[in-house]
Amino acid sequence: MDDIEDLLAGGGGSPPGFRLPLTASVGVNPKYKKKNKTINTLSKSTSFLHDSVNSYDTTKIPGTETIYMKTFGCSHNQSDSEYMAGQLSAFGYNLSDNPDEADLWLINTCTVKSPSQSAMETLIAKCRNGNKPLVVAGCVPQGSRDLKELEGVSIVGVQQIDRVVEVVEETLKGHEVRLLTRKTLPALDLPKVRKNKFVEILPINVGCLGACTYCKTKHARGHLGSYTVDSLVGRIRSVIADGVREIWLSSEDTGAYGRDLGVNLTILLNALVVELPSDGSTMLRIGMTNPPYMLEHLKEIAEVLRHPCVYSFLHVPVQSGSDTILSAMNREYTVGEFKTVVDTLTEMVPGMQIATDIICGFPGETDEDFQQTVNLIKEYKFSQVHISQFYPRPGTPAARMKKVPSTVVKRRSRELTSVFESFTPYVGMEGKVERIWITEIATDGTHLVGHTKGYIQVLVLGQESMLGTSAIVKIMSVGRWSVFGEVIEILNRGSASSESRANINSPRSNLDGTCACSKEPEPCACELKSSCGHTEEKIVSVLRNVPTPSEYSSQNLIGWLLRKRKNSFHKRMENEAVLEYDENPGTSHHGCNWGPADKALFGGILVSLLTIIASFLYLGSRGLSSK
């Protein structure tokens, strides 16, 4: 059945850049269900929303129910979920992280790897067992709509996210609704509830131009469809006004942007950076891009990556170090061309950090092919390496190829991971001064997470009020996955000092201009998947081996006192850093002298201890005298 919206609009009323190149034949296919009664399906030309009034509990006010949302996969999926959450919240629904208290579950799925789909199936079974109404969105139902697990389940297609309220309403009434066909892209100005209010994930296009033999996602996201430059510029202006401090450009292949509109990625990027605040308070991060479309614009992309408001970081998947395997994957580039991309960007962009992906055990991969991959990783010591085992996805050419034994695949994955984890990327950064942008709280609940211009993760102690700001920090120690910094100066939003602004152009540099670039970039072992078998959301470093508060503590009173004093100092520093810097611009905050509050605290503790000791002595003496 055709989508009612398509029948009425005909797909011809949308401006170029909002029309999708696909013409699908399957659209809305509602199957209304009610206990002991079947509701008749409506005709194509009428709305299915008008004949279901008597099929739900009229004691509940529509739009007051609680919705539990679970998202799998890439940053594009995360953005879709944020848009759906925004619309549901605007309509009046409550959003909850507790599945048990929810009236309906909404699962946004990923089809990149078998484990993601298996997790989805487990969640669906749990939802059914709990007799919860269920809506499934994302790439799995869009690319595999006939899955047995999706029988009797309402579905929202990847291009139908702007109609999620309708689907949720009808599902709560007991109806099954399936919206899968559309000829236009969802608007960018829909209501949105961001997972992190300081980070905007901005989809610039959907689908891709590739035909990778292992890729299932293109079955769901389809051929390339790009948003117009003007619409993306408008969205950038809007989110900056909302207080967003990081903007992540997201898509299945950022590098392919605009080829359906007669423009390209560099045209878009040059239009976007003009809109970024000149003080560097809002940063832009370019999303995953495949090598073929980078080769045409390498110098132009490098110029953008040098911009003070753009992270000097890029995710370029290689997937294998063997040309034979790349050909079998239909990746449309060679290892030599991939190296050209990496070498050019590293040479032209100071402090450049590059992440890449590897698939271990692709069909036909020999020991020699795998060794070439190992050699590539050893040669470049990439900032992050996202290692995954090959998973045959139903309906793809690679699923029909002869598989490498699973024991061999696992062994290769472990070996490559061991090589990757042997790198020590941050040795030598101690004592360096960096500007960082702080956007989240670490998983230990103690540190705040910031990133350098090269997107290296820095953990600092500070108050939540520092979220959304940038700061000048001194690197005090380094770990395997992150570095630890001490705040020197907190920069207000939009009020960086002229000296700090001058140094934004040189990522990871001292304030005196000397270079502090690391020889080896940051690794990452995160498992956040992206479309087309790549990773994008994984770019966000996973906090591993973060010290817990107990690891900083001492069991004796003196250790506790010194620690208390230090934390008190840090809090005063963070609250007063900007004021003090304005009054004494030549001073730093490394000193740690005892102030009146410290002395009073120390004195109070000593008095308390003496009182306790005296009490024990007094009680002891009375006990002896009574005997």
XYZ file of C-alpha atoms in Angstrom:
627
model
C 0.000 0.000 0.000
C 1.333 3.449 -0.858
C 1.962 6.002 1.843
C -1.007 8.354 2.237
C 1.383 11.298 2.469
C 2.991 10.308 -0.830
C -0.383 9.919 -2.517
C -1.499 13.368 -1.425
C 1.778 15.223 -1.901
C 3.059 13.271 -4.867
C 6.599 13.996 -3.695
C 6.746 16.979 -6.024
C 6.216 19.779 -3.545
C 9.510 19.510 -1.695
C 12.540 21.590 -2.609
C 15.642 19.970 -4.104
C 17.733 18.498 -1.308
C 14.687 17.272 0.554
C 13.544 14.826 -2.121
C 14.962 11.328 -1.887
C 16.159 9.617 -5.086
C 14.376 6.348 -4.261
C 10.916 5.350 -5.434
C 9.724 2.547 -3.181
C 6.451 0.707 -3.609
C 5.749 -0.275 -0.012
C 4.377 2.326 2.388
C 1.889 2.459 5.211
C 0.484 -0.965 5.910
C -1.607 -0.626 9.054
C -2.994 -3.745 10.664
C -5.332 -2.687 13.439
C -5.808 -5.160 16.220
C -8.227 -5.265 19.117
C -9.023 -8.034 21.528
C -11.535 -10.443 19.959
C -12.142 -8.008 17.123
C -10.387 -6.936 13.939
C -10.679 -3.358 12.764
C -11.073 -2.953 9.023
C -8.168 -1.455 7.099
C -8.964 1.930 5.578
C -8.652 2.821 1.923
C -5.511 4.374 0.493
C -6.915 7.874 0.266
C -8.123 8.296 3.863
C -6.246 8.672 7.123
C -6.025 5.646 9.369
C -6.249 7.856 12.455
C -10.013 8.506 12.363
C -11.489 5.051 12.983
C -9.776 3.910 16.156
C -11.434 5.990 18.871
C -13.098 3.032 20.585
C -10.058 0.750 20.582
C -8.196 2.093 23.603
C -8.725 2.923 27.262
C -10.597 6.232 27.287
C -9.693 6.850 30.937
C -6.182 7.819 29.841
C -5.568 11.208 28.292
C -3.646 10.787 25.001
C -0.115 12.079 25.241
C 0.301 11.542 28.986
C 1.803 8.047 28.822
C 5.441 7.235 29.578
C 7.786 6.121 26.764
C 10.991 4.125 27.174
C 13.494 4.568 24.329
C 16.511 2.392 23.520
C 18.953 3.262 20.746
C 21.468 0.994 19.019
C 24.180 1.957 16.566
C 25.715 5.066 15.096
C 25.441 8.789 15.763
C 22.955 9.083 12.882
C 20.697 6.689 14.802
C 21.254 8.720 17.952
C 20.198 11.884 16.137
C 17.051 10.135 14.851
C 16.216 9.086 18.417
C 16.724 12.627 19.673
C 14.335 13.919 17.012
C 11.737 11.286 17.916
C 12.131 12.041 21.621
C 11.687 15.736 20.904
C 8.422 15.231 19.079
C 7.050 12.847 21.713
C 8.025 15.241 24.502
C 6.496 18.223 22.670
C 3.241 16.300 22.321
C 3.185 15.673 26.078
C 4.584 12.170 26.490
C 6.951 11.479 29.367
C 10.341 9.972 28.534
C 11.904 7.508 30.964
C 15.079 5.441 31.246
C 13.170 2.854 33.280
C 11.563 0.256 30.980
C 9.415 -1.174 33.771
C 7.512 2.063 34.407
C 6.915 2.779 30.720
C 3.575 2.376 28.948
C 5.318 1.773 25.582
C 8.788 0.842 24.375
C 10.419 2.425 21.325
C 13.538 0.634 20.028
C 15.750 2.319 17.414
C 17.784 -0.442 15.762
C 21.081 -0.961 13.945
C 21.745 -3.538 11.229
C 25.524 -3.239 10.917
C 26.423 -6.323 12.936
C 24.684 -9.479 14.082
C 25.211 -8.722 17.820
C 23.258 -5.461 17.510
C 20.345 -7.210 15.847
C 20.496 -10.041 18.392
C 20.296 -7.502 21.210
C 17.262 -5.982 19.501
C 15.582 -9.390 19.262
C 16.239 -10.051 22.941
C 14.720 -6.700 23.859
C 11.654 -7.342 21.696
C 11.115 -10.710 23.401
C 11.404 -9.062 26.813
C 8.890 -6.422 25.771
C 6.431 -9.060 24.554
C 6.785 -11.021 27.795
C 5.989 -7.857 29.710
C 2.898 -7.210 27.561
C 4.195 -3.757 26.650
C 3.131 -1.995 23.427
C 6.150 -1.809 21.105
C 7.377 0.402 18.268
C 10.547 -0.546 16.365
C 12.425 2.089 14.351
C 15.723 2.262 12.508
C 17.643 0.231 9.962
C 16.571 -3.307 10.897
C 12.857 -2.990 10.044
C 13.615 -0.721 7.090
C 16.068 -3.181 5.563
C 14.420 -6.428 6.725
C 10.729 -5.673 7.137
C 9.712 -9.342 6.892
C 11.694 -10.528 9.930
C 9.745 -12.988 12.028
C 10.613 -11.026 15.171
C 8.790 -7.980 13.751
C 5.468 -9.716 13.228
C 2.674 -7.779 14.914
C 5.007 -4.884 15.760
C 4.514 -1.243 14.781
C 7.325 0.143 12.653
C 8.744 3.595 11.935
C 11.031 3.771 8.895
C 14.293 5.704 8.873
C 12.690 8.519 6.845
C 9.424 8.527 8.819
C 10.760 9.752 12.153
C 8.670 12.924 11.893
C 5.526 10.780 12.192
C 6.539 8.928 15.331
C 3.771 10.556 17.416
C 1.102 9.105 15.105
C 2.628 5.642 15.327
C 2.936 5.762 19.118
C -0.642 6.982 19.501
C -2.049 4.203 17.346
C 0.124 1.538 18.974
C -1.096 2.559 22.418
C -4.648 2.076 21.082
C -3.773 -1.507 20.187
C -3.132 -1.007 16.467
C -0.172 -2.166 14.390
C 1.144 0.602 12.140
C 3.953 0.399 9.583
C 5.387 3.507 7.943
C 8.279 2.597 5.667
C 8.046 4.603 2.460
C 8.857 8.233 1.870
C 10.160 10.429 -0.914
C 11.346 13.365 1.191
C 13.899 13.842 3.958
C 12.643 14.726 7.457
C 12.947 18.415 8.295
C 15.961 19.522 10.315
C 14.002 21.908 12.542
C 11.865 19.272 14.262
C 11.736 19.357 18.087
C 14.712 17.565 19.595
C 15.702 16.246 23.008
C 19.477 15.869 22.956
C 21.141 13.135 24.957
C 23.816 15.724 25.699
C 22.444 19.253 25.582
C 25.838 20.613 24.558
C 26.235 18.290 21.543
C 24.218 18.546 18.326
C 24.391 15.543 15.997
C 23.569 16.980 12.589
C 22.788 14.572 9.707
C 23.976 16.166 6.471
C 22.881 13.351 4.153
C 21.391 9.864 4.198
C 22.530 6.783 2.309
C 25.726 6.522 0.316
C 27.130 5.929 -3.170
C 29.079 2.789 -2.300
C 28.207 -0.856 -2.800
C 30.292 -2.660 -0.185
C 29.689 -6.397 -0.379
C 29.261 -6.740 3.405
C 26.987 -3.727 3.914
C 23.406 -4.230 5.045
C 22.766 -0.620 5.972
C 22.381 0.601 2.410
C 19.362 -1.684 2.158
C 17.825 0.535 4.834
C 19.292 4.008 4.268
C 19.344 3.700 0.494
C 21.076 5.810 -2.146
C 22.583 9.202 -1.403
C 20.196 11.975 -0.425
C 21.709 15.265 0.812
C 20.274 18.231 2.667
C 20.808 21.615 1.023
C 23.650 23.859 2.170
C 21.151 26.575 3.154
C 19.114 24.221 5.338
C 22.242 23.000 7.151
C 23.526 26.551 7.655
C 20.148 27.453 9.130
C 20.315 24.516 11.514
C 23.836 25.493 12.612
C 22.658 28.993 13.473
C 19.723 27.607 15.431
C 21.681 25.150 17.570
C 24.415 27.675 18.382
C 21.685 29.989 19.641
C 20.439 27.070 21.787
C 23.811 26.877 23.556
C 25.285 23.872 21.740
C 29.088 23.695 22.084
C 29.911 20.775 19.785
C 28.374 20.016 16.408
C 28.961 16.563 14.940
C 28.348 16.240 11.224
C 26.896 12.769 10.691
C 26.026 10.506 7.775
C 26.724 7.094 6.294
C 29.530 8.752 4.293
C 30.261 12.413 4.976
C 32.657 12.601 2.035
C 29.904 11.841 -0.483
C 27.828 14.818 0.636
C 26.181 16.918 -2.052
C 26.984 14.863 -5.128
C 23.273 14.480 -5.760
C 22.864 18.284 -5.573
C 25.883 19.375 -7.604
C 27.885 20.529 -4.564
C 30.495 18.830 -2.355
C 31.672 18.558 1.228
C 34.188 21.412 1.047
C 31.496 23.822 -0.161
C 29.355 22.840 2.804
C 32.181 23.032 5.350
C 33.275 26.479 4.193
C 29.682 27.665 4.555
C 29.357 26.178 8.045
C 32.585 27.441 9.616
C 31.568 31.013 8.840
C 28.691 30.558 11.281
C 30.847 29.324 14.182
C 31.645 31.838 16.964
C 35.056 33.375 16.356
C 36.118 32.833 19.983
C 36.098 29.044 19.549
C 33.320 28.464 22.074
C 31.546 26.075 19.644
C 33.493 23.377 17.829
C 32.691 21.395 14.674
C 33.558 17.719 14.252
C 33.502 16.179 10.780
C 31.998 12.698 10.641
C 33.163 9.459 9.093
C 34.247 9.683 5.466
C 35.447 6.963 3.095
C 38.740 7.444 1.191
C 37.448 7.655 -2.428
C 35.690 11.001 -2.017
C 38.478 12.497 0.086
C 41.102 12.160 -2.638
C 39.480 14.855 -4.779
C 39.463 17.503 -2.040
C 42.331 16.638 0.311
C 43.924 20.084 0.431
C 40.586 21.818 0.855
C 39.580 19.447 3.661
C 42.952 19.988 5.339
C 42.371 23.735 5.243
C 39.047 23.308 7.046
C 40.593 20.976 9.629
C 43.129 23.702 10.440
C 40.313 26.119 11.230
C 40.377 27.142 14.925
C 36.757 26.039 15.423
C 37.094 22.608 13.781
C 38.516 19.573 15.561
C 41.718 18.325 13.909
C 40.281 14.845 13.813
C 38.834 12.586 11.129
C 37.471 9.068 10.994
C 38.622 7.339 7.780
C 37.846 3.585 7.688
C 40.360 1.383 5.890
C 38.834 -2.023 6.843
C 41.865 -4.012 5.608
C 45.541 -3.531 4.813
C 45.293 -5.871 1.812
C 44.314 -4.680 -1.678
C 42.989 -8.173 -2.414
C 40.530 -7.978 0.468
C 39.589 -4.373 -0.310
C 38.690 -5.515 -3.820
C 36.574 -8.360 -2.437
C 34.843 -5.821 -0.186
C 34.270 -3.542 -3.196
C 35.698 -0.622 -1.246
C 36.737 1.290 -4.402
C 40.204 2.355 -3.200
C 43.615 0.810 -2.595
C 45.804 0.763 0.492
C 48.112 3.198 -1.298
C 45.259 5.670 -1.802
C 44.267 5.352 1.835
C 47.855 6.117 2.838
C 47.791 9.195 0.593
C 44.791 10.497 2.536
C 46.449 9.860 5.895
C 49.871 11.202 4.901
C 48.468 14.376 3.330
C 46.236 15.256 6.266
C 48.952 14.470 8.814
C 51.432 16.641 6.937
C 49.098 19.586 6.359
C 47.188 19.689 9.674
C 49.161 20.280 12.914
C 48.263 17.763 15.609
C 46.029 15.800 13.227
C 44.436 12.691 14.732
C 42.961 9.961 12.523
C 40.774 7.032 13.535
C 40.174 3.980 11.388
C 38.256 0.687 11.273
C 39.368 -2.885 10.667
C 37.252 -5.947 9.845
C 39.040 -9.156 10.826
C 38.304 -12.414 9.003
C 36.547 -11.164 5.881
C 35.827 -14.101 3.522
C 38.982 -15.072 1.649
C 41.368 -13.307 4.055
C 44.626 -15.245 4.247
C 47.341 -15.047 6.890
C 49.321 -12.868 4.487
C 46.375 -10.501 4.005
C 45.941 -10.222 7.757
C 49.661 -9.573 8.295
C 49.445 -6.659 5.861
C 46.692 -5.213 8.052
C 48.818 -5.655 11.175
C 51.736 -3.931 9.452
C 49.519 -0.993 8.464
C 48.372 -0.472 12.056
C 51.945 -0.719 13.347
C 53.146 1.783 10.740
C 50.652 4.524 11.540
C 49.685 3.893 15.182
C 46.311 5.453 14.512
C 44.556 7.644 17.032
C 41.797 5.064 17.380
C 41.376 1.634 15.834
C 37.908 0.101 15.888
C 38.424 -3.634 15.493
C 35.533 -5.946 14.697
C 35.069 -9.485 13.474
C 33.312 -10.121 10.178
C 29.586 -10.773 10.530
C 27.725 -12.060 7.448
C 24.579 -9.991 7.021
C 21.630 -11.666 5.260
C 21.029 -10.439 1.733
C 24.573 -9.156 1.149
C 27.029 -10.641 -1.397
C 29.588 -11.320 1.349
C 27.113 -13.553 3.175
C 27.374 -16.010 0.249
C 31.187 -16.042 0.211
C 33.242 -18.826 1.781
C 33.811 -17.949 5.417
C 37.064 -17.935 7.344
C 36.821 -20.388 10.302
C 35.479 -18.615 13.375
C 38.437 -19.742 15.483
C 40.798 -18.036 13.026
C 38.682 -14.870 12.971
C 38.728 -14.642 16.778
C 42.456 -15.289 16.936
C 43.175 -12.523 14.426
C 40.913 -10.115 16.267
C 42.715 -10.800 19.538
C 46.126 -10.441 17.911
C 45.307 -7.120 16.283
C 43.781 -5.827 19.513
C 46.969 -6.788 21.354
C 49.063 -4.878 18.824
C 46.810 -1.847 19.114
C 46.844 -1.843 22.916
C 50.641 -2.039 22.981
C 50.847 1.605 21.865
C 51.606 4.269 24.487
C 50.244 7.342 22.749
C 50.403 9.957 25.481
C 53.868 9.542 26.915
C 55.528 12.949 26.742
C 52.383 15.025 27.115
C 52.972 15.632 30.828
C 53.434 19.324 31.528
C 51.924 20.478 28.241
C 49.265 23.184 28.242
C 46.136 22.658 26.165
C 42.810 24.265 25.479
C 39.951 21.802 25.931
C 36.180 21.868 25.374
C 34.211 20.296 28.236
C 30.886 18.631 27.396
C 30.188 15.686 29.704
C 30.684 13.959 33.042
C 32.936 10.907 33.155
C 31.533 7.509 34.024
C 33.313 7.621 37.379
C 31.055 10.519 38.383
C 34.077 12.488 39.587
C 35.779 13.877 36.507
C 34.579 16.076 33.691
C 35.440 15.107 30.122
C 37.002 17.561 27.711
C 38.728 17.218 24.350
C 41.722 18.943 22.836
C 41.539 20.314 19.311
C 42.906 16.965 18.173
C 39.972 15.365 20.044
C 42.171 13.734 22.659
C 40.204 13.004 25.797
C 41.199 14.979 28.899
C 39.789 14.280 32.368
C 39.665 17.129 34.868
C 38.238 17.663 38.345
C 35.605 20.356 38.432
C 32.040 21.370 39.079
C 29.152 20.628 36.717
C 28.907 24.355 36.043
C 32.002 23.937 33.865
C 30.040 21.840 31.362
C 29.653 23.730 28.114
C 32.749 25.827 28.688
C 36.293 25.554 27.463
C 39.362 25.755 29.648
C 43.113 26.045 29.591
C 44.580 23.003 31.352
C 47.975 21.616 32.202
C 48.435 17.897 31.551
C 49.482 16.378 34.863
C 49.574 12.653 34.030
C 48.732 10.279 31.215
C 46.804 7.028 31.054
C 46.266 4.432 28.366
C 42.985 5.891 27.090
C 42.971 9.460 28.427
C 45.149 12.152 29.943
C 44.523 13.959 33.221
C 44.605 17.722 33.404
C 44.555 20.497 35.986
C 42.507 23.577 35.176
C 44.509 26.779 34.858
C 41.828 29.043 33.461
C 38.127 28.625 32.726
C 37.049 30.404 29.579
C 33.539 31.807 29.597
C 31.335 30.995 26.674
C 32.271 33.528 24.057
C 34.931 35.322 26.146
C 38.268 33.657 25.455
C 41.249 35.888 26.067
C 43.119 37.190 23.053
C 46.141 35.090 23.976
C 44.034 31.952 24.193
C 42.306 32.709 20.901
C 45.657 33.148 19.220
C 46.641 29.674 20.325
C 43.456 27.950 19.187
C 45.016 27.693 15.743
C 47.790 25.511 17.119
C 46.187 22.484 18.722
C 47.958 20.965 21.677
C 50.446 23.791 21.979
C 51.921 25.614 24.911
C 50.718 29.119 25.580
C 54.143 30.343 24.538
C 53.595 28.777 21.111
C 55.891 25.792 21.401
C 54.554 22.576 19.881
C 53.299 19.840 22.160
C 52.159 17.345 19.542
C 52.171 13.705 20.557
C 54.019 11.219 18.403
C 51.352 8.576 18.878
C 47.639 9.366 18.793
C 44.962 8.081 21.130
C 43.631 4.540 20.742
C 40.101 3.513 21.475
C 38.442 0.158 21.967
C 34.863 1.333 21.907
C 32.100 -0.727 20.341
C 29.648 1.883 19.062
C 28.730 0.923 15.531
C 27.939 3.017 12.527
C 26.259 2.478 9.218
C 27.774 0.592 6.304
C 29.895 -1.484 8.623
C 31.836 1.559 9.748
C 31.968 3.288 13.079
C 31.178 6.878 13.781
C 29.688 7.239 17.192
C 32.638 5.164 18.426
C 34.730 8.251 17.799
C 33.634 9.369 21.229
C 36.337 7.835 23.432
C 35.217 5.223 25.928
C 36.378 5.945 29.471
C 38.349 2.879 30.382
C 40.545 2.383 33.420
C 39.348 5.668 34.911
C 40.468 5.819 38.546
C 37.667 5.647 41.089
C 37.518 8.053 44.031
C 38.786 5.280 46.321
C 41.962 5.009 44.287
C 42.768 8.607 45.118
C 42.031 8.221 48.836
C 44.263 7.462 51.765
C 43.189 5.556 54.852
C 44.755 7.940 57.329
C 43.562 11.281 58.636
C 46.461 13.285 57.216
C 45.810 11.922 53.718
C 42.121 12.771 54.016
C 42.881 16.262 55.265
C 45.328 17.017 52.478
C 42.889 15.666 49.915
C 40.050 17.765 51.380
C 42.226 20.828 51.267
C 43.176 20.156 47.637
C 39.564 19.651 46.568
C 38.575 22.815 48.387
C 41.279 24.670 46.517
C 40.137 23.250 43.176
C 36.567 24.369 43.819
C 37.691 27.885 44.712
C 39.928 27.925 41.650
C 37.124 26.858 39.332
C 34.663 29.376 40.767
C 37.065 32.290 40.810
C 39.502 31.523 37.967
C 38.045 33.946 35.455
C 37.729 36.778 37.996
C 41.245 36.270 39.301
C 42.677 36.076 35.807
C 40.986 39.322 34.859
C 42.434 41.028 37.936
C 45.911 39.453 37.639
C 46.365 38.339 34.022
C 49.991 37.442 34.598
C 49.372 34.958 37.396
C 48.563 31.263 37.222
C 46.706 29.033 39.650
C 49.374 26.501 40.416
C 50.025 27.838 43.947
C 48.343 26.134 46.883
C 48.893 28.259 50.021
C 46.955 27.712 53.251
C 44.105 30.205 53.478
C 41.945 31.131 56.500
C 39.355 28.496 55.609
C 42.058 25.802 55.436
C 43.460 26.820 58.800
C 40.014 26.900 60.391
C 39.239 23.450 58.975
C 42.495 22.020 60.264
C 41.996 23.571 63.679
C 38.447 22.306 63.919
C 39.529 18.770 63.126
C 42.280 18.876 65.763
C 39.841 20.168 68.387
C 37.368 17.408 67.499
C 40.057 14.745 67.775
C 41.232 16.035 71.144
C 37.633 16.099 72.407
C 37.071 12.511 71.321
C 40.306 11.347 72.948
C 39.434 13.181 76.173
C 35.982 11.571 76.187
C 37.449 8.095 75.835
C 39.929 8.762 78.646
C 37.172 10.114 80.882
C 34.864 7.157 80.245
C 37.732 4.751 80.791
C 38.633 6.310 84.114
C 35.012 6.161 85.310
C 34.823 2.523 84.323
C 37.910 1.721 86.369
C 36.701 3.658 89.411
C 33.296 1.918 89.361
C 35.041 -1.431 89.626
